[in-house]
PDB file of C-alpha atoms and ligand atoms in Angstrom:
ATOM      1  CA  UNK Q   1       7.573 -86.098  23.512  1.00 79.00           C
ATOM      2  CA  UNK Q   2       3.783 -86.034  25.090  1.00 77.00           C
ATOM      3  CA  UNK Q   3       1.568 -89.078  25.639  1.00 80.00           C
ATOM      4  CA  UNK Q   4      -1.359 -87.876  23.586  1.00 79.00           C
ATOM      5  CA  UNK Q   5      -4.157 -90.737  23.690  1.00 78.00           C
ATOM      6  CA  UNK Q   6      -2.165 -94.143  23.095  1.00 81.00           C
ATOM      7  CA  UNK Q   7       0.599 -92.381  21.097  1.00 85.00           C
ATOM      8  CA  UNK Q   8       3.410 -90.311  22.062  1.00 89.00           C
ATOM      9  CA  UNK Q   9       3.888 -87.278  19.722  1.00 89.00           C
ATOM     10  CA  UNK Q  10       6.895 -85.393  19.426  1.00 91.00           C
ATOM     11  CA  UNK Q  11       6.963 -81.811  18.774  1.00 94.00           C
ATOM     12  CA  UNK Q  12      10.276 -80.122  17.203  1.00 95.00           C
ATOM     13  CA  UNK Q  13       9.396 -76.711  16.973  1.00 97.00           C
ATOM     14  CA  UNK Q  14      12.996 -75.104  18.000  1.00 97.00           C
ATOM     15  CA  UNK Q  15      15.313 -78.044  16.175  1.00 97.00           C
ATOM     16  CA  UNK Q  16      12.524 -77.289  12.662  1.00 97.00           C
ATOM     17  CA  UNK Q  17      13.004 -73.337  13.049  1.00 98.00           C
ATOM     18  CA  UNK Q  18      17.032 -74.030  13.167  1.00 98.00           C
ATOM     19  CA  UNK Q  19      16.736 -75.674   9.929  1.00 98.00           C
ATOM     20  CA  UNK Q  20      13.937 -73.199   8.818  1.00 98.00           C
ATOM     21  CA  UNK Q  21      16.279 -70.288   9.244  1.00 98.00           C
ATOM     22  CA  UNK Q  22      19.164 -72.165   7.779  1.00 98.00           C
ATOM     23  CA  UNK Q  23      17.762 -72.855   4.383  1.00 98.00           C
ATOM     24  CA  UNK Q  24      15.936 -69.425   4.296  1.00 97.00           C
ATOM     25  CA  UNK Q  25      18.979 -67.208   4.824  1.00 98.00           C
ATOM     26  CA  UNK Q  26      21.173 -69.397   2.764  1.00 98.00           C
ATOM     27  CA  UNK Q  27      18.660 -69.775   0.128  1.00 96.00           C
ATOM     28  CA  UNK Q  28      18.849 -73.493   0.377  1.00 96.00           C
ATOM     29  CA  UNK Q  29      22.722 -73.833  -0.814  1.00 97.00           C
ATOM     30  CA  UNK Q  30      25.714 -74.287   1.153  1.00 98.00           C
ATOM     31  CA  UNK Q  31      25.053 -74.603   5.056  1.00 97.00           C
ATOM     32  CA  UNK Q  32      21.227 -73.919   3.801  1.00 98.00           C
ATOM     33  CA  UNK Q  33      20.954 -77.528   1.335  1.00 98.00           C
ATOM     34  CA  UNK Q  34      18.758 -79.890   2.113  1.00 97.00           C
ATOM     35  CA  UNK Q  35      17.534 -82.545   0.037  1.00 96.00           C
ATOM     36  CA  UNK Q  36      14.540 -82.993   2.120  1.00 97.00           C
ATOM     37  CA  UNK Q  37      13.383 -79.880   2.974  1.00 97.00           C
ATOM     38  CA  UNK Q  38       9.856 -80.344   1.489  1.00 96.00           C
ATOM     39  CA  UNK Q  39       9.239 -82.823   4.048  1.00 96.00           C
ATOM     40  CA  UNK Q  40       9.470 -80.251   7.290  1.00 97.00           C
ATOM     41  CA  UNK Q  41       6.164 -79.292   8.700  1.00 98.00           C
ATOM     42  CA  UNK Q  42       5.629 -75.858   9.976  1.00 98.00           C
ATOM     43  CA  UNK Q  43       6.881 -74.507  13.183  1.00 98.00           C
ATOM     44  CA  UNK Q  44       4.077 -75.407  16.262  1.00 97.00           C
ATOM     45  CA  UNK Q  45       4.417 -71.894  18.212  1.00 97.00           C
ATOM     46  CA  UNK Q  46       1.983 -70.249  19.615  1.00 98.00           C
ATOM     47  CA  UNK Q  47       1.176 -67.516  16.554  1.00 98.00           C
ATOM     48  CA  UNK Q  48       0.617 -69.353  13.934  1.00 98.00           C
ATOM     49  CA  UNK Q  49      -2.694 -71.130  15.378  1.00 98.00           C
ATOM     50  CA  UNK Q  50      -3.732 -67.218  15.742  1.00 98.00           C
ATOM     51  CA  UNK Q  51      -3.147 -66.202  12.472  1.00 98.00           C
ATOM     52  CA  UNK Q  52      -5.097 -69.532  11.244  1.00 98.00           C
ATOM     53  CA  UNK Q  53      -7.919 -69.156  13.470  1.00 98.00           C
ATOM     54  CA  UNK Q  54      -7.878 -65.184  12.103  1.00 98.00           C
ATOM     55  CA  UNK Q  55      -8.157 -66.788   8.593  1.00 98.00           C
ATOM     56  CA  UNK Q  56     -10.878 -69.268   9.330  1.00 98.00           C
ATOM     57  CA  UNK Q  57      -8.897 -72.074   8.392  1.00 98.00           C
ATOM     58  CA  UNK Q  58      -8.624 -73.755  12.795  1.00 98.00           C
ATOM     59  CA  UNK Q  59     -11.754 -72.979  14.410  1.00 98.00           C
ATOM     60  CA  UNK Q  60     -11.721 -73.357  18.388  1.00 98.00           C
ATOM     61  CA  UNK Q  61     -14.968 -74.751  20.444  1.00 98.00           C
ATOM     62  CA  UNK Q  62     -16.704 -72.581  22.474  1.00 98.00           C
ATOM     63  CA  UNK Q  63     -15.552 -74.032  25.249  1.00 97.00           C
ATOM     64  CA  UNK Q  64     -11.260 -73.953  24.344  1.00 98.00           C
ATOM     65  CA  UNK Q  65     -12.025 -70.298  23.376  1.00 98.00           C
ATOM     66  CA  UNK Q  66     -13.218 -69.424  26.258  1.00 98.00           C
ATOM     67  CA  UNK Q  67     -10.470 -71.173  28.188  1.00 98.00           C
ATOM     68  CA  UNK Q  68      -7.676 -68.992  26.118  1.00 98.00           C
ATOM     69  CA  UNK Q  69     -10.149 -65.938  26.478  1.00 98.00           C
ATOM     70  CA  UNK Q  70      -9.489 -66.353  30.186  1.00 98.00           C
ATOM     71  CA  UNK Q  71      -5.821 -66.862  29.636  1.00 97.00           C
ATOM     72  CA  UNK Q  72      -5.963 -70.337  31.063  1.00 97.00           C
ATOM     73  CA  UNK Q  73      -2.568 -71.423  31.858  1.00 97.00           C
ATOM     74  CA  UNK Q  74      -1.715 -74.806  30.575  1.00 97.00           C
ATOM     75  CA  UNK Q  75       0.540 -77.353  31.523  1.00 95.00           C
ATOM     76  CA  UNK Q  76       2.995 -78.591  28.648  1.00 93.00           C
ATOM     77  CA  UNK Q  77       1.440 -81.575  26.824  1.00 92.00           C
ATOM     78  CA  UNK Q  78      -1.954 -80.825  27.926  1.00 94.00           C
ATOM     79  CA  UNK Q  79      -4.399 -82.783  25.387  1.00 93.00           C
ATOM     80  CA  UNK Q  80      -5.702 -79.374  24.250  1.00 96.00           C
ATOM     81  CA  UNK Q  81      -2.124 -77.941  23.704  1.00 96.00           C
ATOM     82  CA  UNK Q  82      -1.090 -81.026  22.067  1.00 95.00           C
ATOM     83  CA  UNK Q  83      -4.420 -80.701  19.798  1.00 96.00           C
ATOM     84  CA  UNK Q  84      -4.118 -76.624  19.098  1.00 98.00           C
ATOM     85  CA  UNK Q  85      -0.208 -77.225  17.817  1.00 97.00           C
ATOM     86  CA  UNK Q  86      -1.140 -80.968  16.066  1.00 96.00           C
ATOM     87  CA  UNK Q  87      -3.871 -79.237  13.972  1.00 98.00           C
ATOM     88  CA  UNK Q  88      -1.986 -76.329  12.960  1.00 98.00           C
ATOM     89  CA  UNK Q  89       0.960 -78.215  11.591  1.00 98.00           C
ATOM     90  CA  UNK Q  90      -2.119 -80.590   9.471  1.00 98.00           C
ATOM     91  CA  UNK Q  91      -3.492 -77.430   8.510  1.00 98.00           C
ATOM     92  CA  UNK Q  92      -0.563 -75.969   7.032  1.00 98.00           C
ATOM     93  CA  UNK Q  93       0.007 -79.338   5.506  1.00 98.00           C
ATOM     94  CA  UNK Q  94      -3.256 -79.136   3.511  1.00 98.00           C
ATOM     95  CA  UNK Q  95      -2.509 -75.757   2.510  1.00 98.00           C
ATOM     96  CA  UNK Q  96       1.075 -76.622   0.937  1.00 98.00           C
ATOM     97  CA  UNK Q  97      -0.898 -79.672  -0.870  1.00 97.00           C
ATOM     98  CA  UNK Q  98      -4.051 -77.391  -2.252  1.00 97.00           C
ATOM     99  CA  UNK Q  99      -1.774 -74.559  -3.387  1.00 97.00           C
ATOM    100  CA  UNK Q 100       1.295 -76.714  -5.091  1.00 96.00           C
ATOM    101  CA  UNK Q 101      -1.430 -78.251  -7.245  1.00 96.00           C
ATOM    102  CA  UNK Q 102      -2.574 -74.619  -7.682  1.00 96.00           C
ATOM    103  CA  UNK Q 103       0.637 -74.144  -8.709  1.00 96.00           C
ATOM    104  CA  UNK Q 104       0.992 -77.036 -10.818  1.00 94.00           C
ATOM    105  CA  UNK Q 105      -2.107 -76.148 -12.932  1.00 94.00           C
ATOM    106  CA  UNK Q 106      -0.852 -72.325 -13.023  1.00 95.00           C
ATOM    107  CA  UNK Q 107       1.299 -71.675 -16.320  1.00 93.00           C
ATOM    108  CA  UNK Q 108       1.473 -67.836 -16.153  1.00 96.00           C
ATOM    109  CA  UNK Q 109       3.988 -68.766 -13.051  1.00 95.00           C
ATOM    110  CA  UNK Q 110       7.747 -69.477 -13.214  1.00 94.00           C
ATOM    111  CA  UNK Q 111       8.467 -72.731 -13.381  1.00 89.00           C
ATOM    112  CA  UNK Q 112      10.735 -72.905 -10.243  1.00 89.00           C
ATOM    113  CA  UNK Q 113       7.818 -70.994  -8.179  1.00 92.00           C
ATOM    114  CA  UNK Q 114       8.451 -73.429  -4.900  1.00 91.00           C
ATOM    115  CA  UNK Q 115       5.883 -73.461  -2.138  1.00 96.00           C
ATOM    116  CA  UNK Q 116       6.592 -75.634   1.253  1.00 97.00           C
ATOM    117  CA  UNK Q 117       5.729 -75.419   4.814  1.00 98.00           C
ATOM    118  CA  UNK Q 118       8.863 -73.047   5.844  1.00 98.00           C
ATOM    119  CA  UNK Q 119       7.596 -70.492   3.553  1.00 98.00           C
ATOM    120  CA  UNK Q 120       3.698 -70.637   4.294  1.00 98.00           C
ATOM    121  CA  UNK Q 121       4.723 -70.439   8.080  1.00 98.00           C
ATOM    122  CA  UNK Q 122       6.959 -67.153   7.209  1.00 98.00           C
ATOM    123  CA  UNK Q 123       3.889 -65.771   5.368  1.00 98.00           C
ATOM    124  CA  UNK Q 124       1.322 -66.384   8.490  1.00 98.00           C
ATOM    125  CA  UNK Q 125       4.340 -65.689  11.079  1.00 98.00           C
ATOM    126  CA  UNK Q 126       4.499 -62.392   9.297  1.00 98.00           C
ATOM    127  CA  UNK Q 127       1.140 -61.667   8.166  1.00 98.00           C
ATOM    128  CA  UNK Q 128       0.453 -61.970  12.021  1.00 98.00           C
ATOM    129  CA  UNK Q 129       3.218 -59.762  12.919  1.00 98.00           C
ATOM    130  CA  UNK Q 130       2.027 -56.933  10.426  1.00 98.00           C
ATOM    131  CA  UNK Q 131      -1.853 -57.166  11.039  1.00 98.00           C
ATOM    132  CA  UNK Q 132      -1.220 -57.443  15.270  1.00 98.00           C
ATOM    133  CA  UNK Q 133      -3.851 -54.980  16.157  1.00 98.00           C
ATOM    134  CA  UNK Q 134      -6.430 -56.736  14.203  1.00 97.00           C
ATOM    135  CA  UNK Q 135      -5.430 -59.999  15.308  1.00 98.00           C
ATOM    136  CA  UNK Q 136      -4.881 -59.455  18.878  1.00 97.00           C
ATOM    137  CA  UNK Q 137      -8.551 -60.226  19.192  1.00 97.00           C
ATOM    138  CA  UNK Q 138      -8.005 -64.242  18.598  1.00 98.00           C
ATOM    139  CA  UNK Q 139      -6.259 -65.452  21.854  1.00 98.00           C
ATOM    140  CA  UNK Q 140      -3.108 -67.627  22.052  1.00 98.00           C
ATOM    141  CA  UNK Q 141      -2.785 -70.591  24.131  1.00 98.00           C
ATOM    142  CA  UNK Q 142      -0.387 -69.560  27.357  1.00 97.00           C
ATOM    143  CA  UNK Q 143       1.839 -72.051  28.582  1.00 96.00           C
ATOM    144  CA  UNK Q 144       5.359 -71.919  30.733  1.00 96.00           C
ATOM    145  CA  UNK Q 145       7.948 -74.587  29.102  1.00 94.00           C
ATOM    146  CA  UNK Q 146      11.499 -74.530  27.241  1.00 93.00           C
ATOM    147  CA  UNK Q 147       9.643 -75.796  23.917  1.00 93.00           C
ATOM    148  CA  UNK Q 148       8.801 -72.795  21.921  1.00 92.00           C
TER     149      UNK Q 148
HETATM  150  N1  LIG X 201       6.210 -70.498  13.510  1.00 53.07           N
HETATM  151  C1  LIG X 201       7.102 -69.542  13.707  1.00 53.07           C
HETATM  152  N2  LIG X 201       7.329 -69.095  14.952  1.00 53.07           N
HETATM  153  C2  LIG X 201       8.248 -68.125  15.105  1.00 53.07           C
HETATM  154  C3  LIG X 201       8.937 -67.557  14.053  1.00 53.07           C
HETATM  155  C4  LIG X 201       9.792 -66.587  14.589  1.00 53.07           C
HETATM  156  C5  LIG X 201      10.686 -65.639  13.897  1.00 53.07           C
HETATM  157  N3  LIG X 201      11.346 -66.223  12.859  1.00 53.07           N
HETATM  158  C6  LIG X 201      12.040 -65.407  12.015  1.00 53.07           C
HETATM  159  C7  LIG X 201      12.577 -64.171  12.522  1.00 53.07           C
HETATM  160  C8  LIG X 201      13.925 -64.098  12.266  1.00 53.07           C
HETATM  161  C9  LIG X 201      14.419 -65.359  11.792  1.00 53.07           C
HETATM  162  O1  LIG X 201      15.109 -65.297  10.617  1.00 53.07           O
HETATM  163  C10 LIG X 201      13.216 -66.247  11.675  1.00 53.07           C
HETATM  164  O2  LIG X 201      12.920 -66.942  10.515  1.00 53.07           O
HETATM  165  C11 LIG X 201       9.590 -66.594  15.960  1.00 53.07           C
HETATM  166  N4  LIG X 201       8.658 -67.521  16.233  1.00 53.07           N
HETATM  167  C12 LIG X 201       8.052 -67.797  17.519  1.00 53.07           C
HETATM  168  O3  LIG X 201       7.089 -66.816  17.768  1.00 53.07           O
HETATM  169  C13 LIG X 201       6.958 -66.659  19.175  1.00 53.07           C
HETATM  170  C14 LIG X 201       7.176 -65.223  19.573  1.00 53.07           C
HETATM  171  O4  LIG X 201       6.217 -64.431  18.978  1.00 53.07           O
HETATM  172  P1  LIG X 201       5.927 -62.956  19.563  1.00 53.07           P
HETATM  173  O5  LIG X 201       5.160 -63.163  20.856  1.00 53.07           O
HETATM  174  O6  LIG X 201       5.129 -62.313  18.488  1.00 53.07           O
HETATM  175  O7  LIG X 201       7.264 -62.304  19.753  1.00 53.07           O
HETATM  176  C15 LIG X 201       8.019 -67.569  19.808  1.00 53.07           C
HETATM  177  O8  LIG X 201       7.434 -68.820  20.139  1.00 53.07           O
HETATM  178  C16 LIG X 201       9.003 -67.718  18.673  1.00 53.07           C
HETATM  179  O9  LIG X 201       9.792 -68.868  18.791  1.00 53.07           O
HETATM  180  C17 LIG X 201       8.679 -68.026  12.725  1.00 53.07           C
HETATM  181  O10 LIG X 201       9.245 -67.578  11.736  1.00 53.07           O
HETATM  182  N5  LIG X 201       7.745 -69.012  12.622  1.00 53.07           N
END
């Protein structure tokens, strides 16, 4: 939990990935069912803000980028940590909600075509992952803590 402004915000990254993992491998049955798994927002590393800068979707301000171009360290629960990690999970948010009503609209799909946050942050984690020599160009934030 981080004091950011007059709230304090929790981020879950590690428990959300547990859960993540869980209902991926087990293809949501058994130890993998969960009623509310729609509701989980993506997991606030430190690659997915790089693969959604890369995309356009987060843009930084001249001044953060040239903070993480320096490879600033920063503290845990620094505003601008709080802010990079905060915005990516509302991004990916916005994404589910634009593409499900794509979805919804789309009847050359099958009808149990599913899209949530788990599987949009498996697609950037990924897409990252396979396009890192490209990408390396869009700096990550650098911080020392047990929360990622
Ligand atoms: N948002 C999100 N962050 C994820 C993952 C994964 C891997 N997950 C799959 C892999 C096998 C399992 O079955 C998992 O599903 C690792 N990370 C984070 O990345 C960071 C390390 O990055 P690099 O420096 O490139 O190694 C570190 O903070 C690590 O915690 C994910 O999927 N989503």
């Amino acid at each position: 939990m981080q004091p950011f402004s007059w709230l304090l915000v929790g981020i879950y990254k590690r428990a959300q990935i547990v859960i993540g993992d869980l209902w991926a491998c087990c293809h949501g049955k058994g130890y993998g069912q969960f009623d509310d798994i729609d509701s989980i927002t993506m997991f606030a590393d430190y690659r997915i803000p790089q693969a959604l800068v890369w995309f356009g979707v987060l843009k930084y301000s001249n001044d953060l980028m040239e903070k993480l171009n320096k490879g600033v360290l920063f503290e845990s629960g620094d505003r601008e940590e709080v802010e990079i990690r905060g915005c990516s999970i509302w991004a990916v948010q916005l994404i589910v909600e634009a593409t499900r009503s794509l979805i919804a609209k789309d009847n050359t799909l099958a009808s149990d075509t599913q899209l949530n946050a788990i599987i949009l942050d498996h697609y950037l984690w990924d897409y990252r992952r396979e396009h890192a020599g490209e990408t390396r160009k869009i700096p990550i934030h650098k911080i020392r803590c047990i929360y990622y």
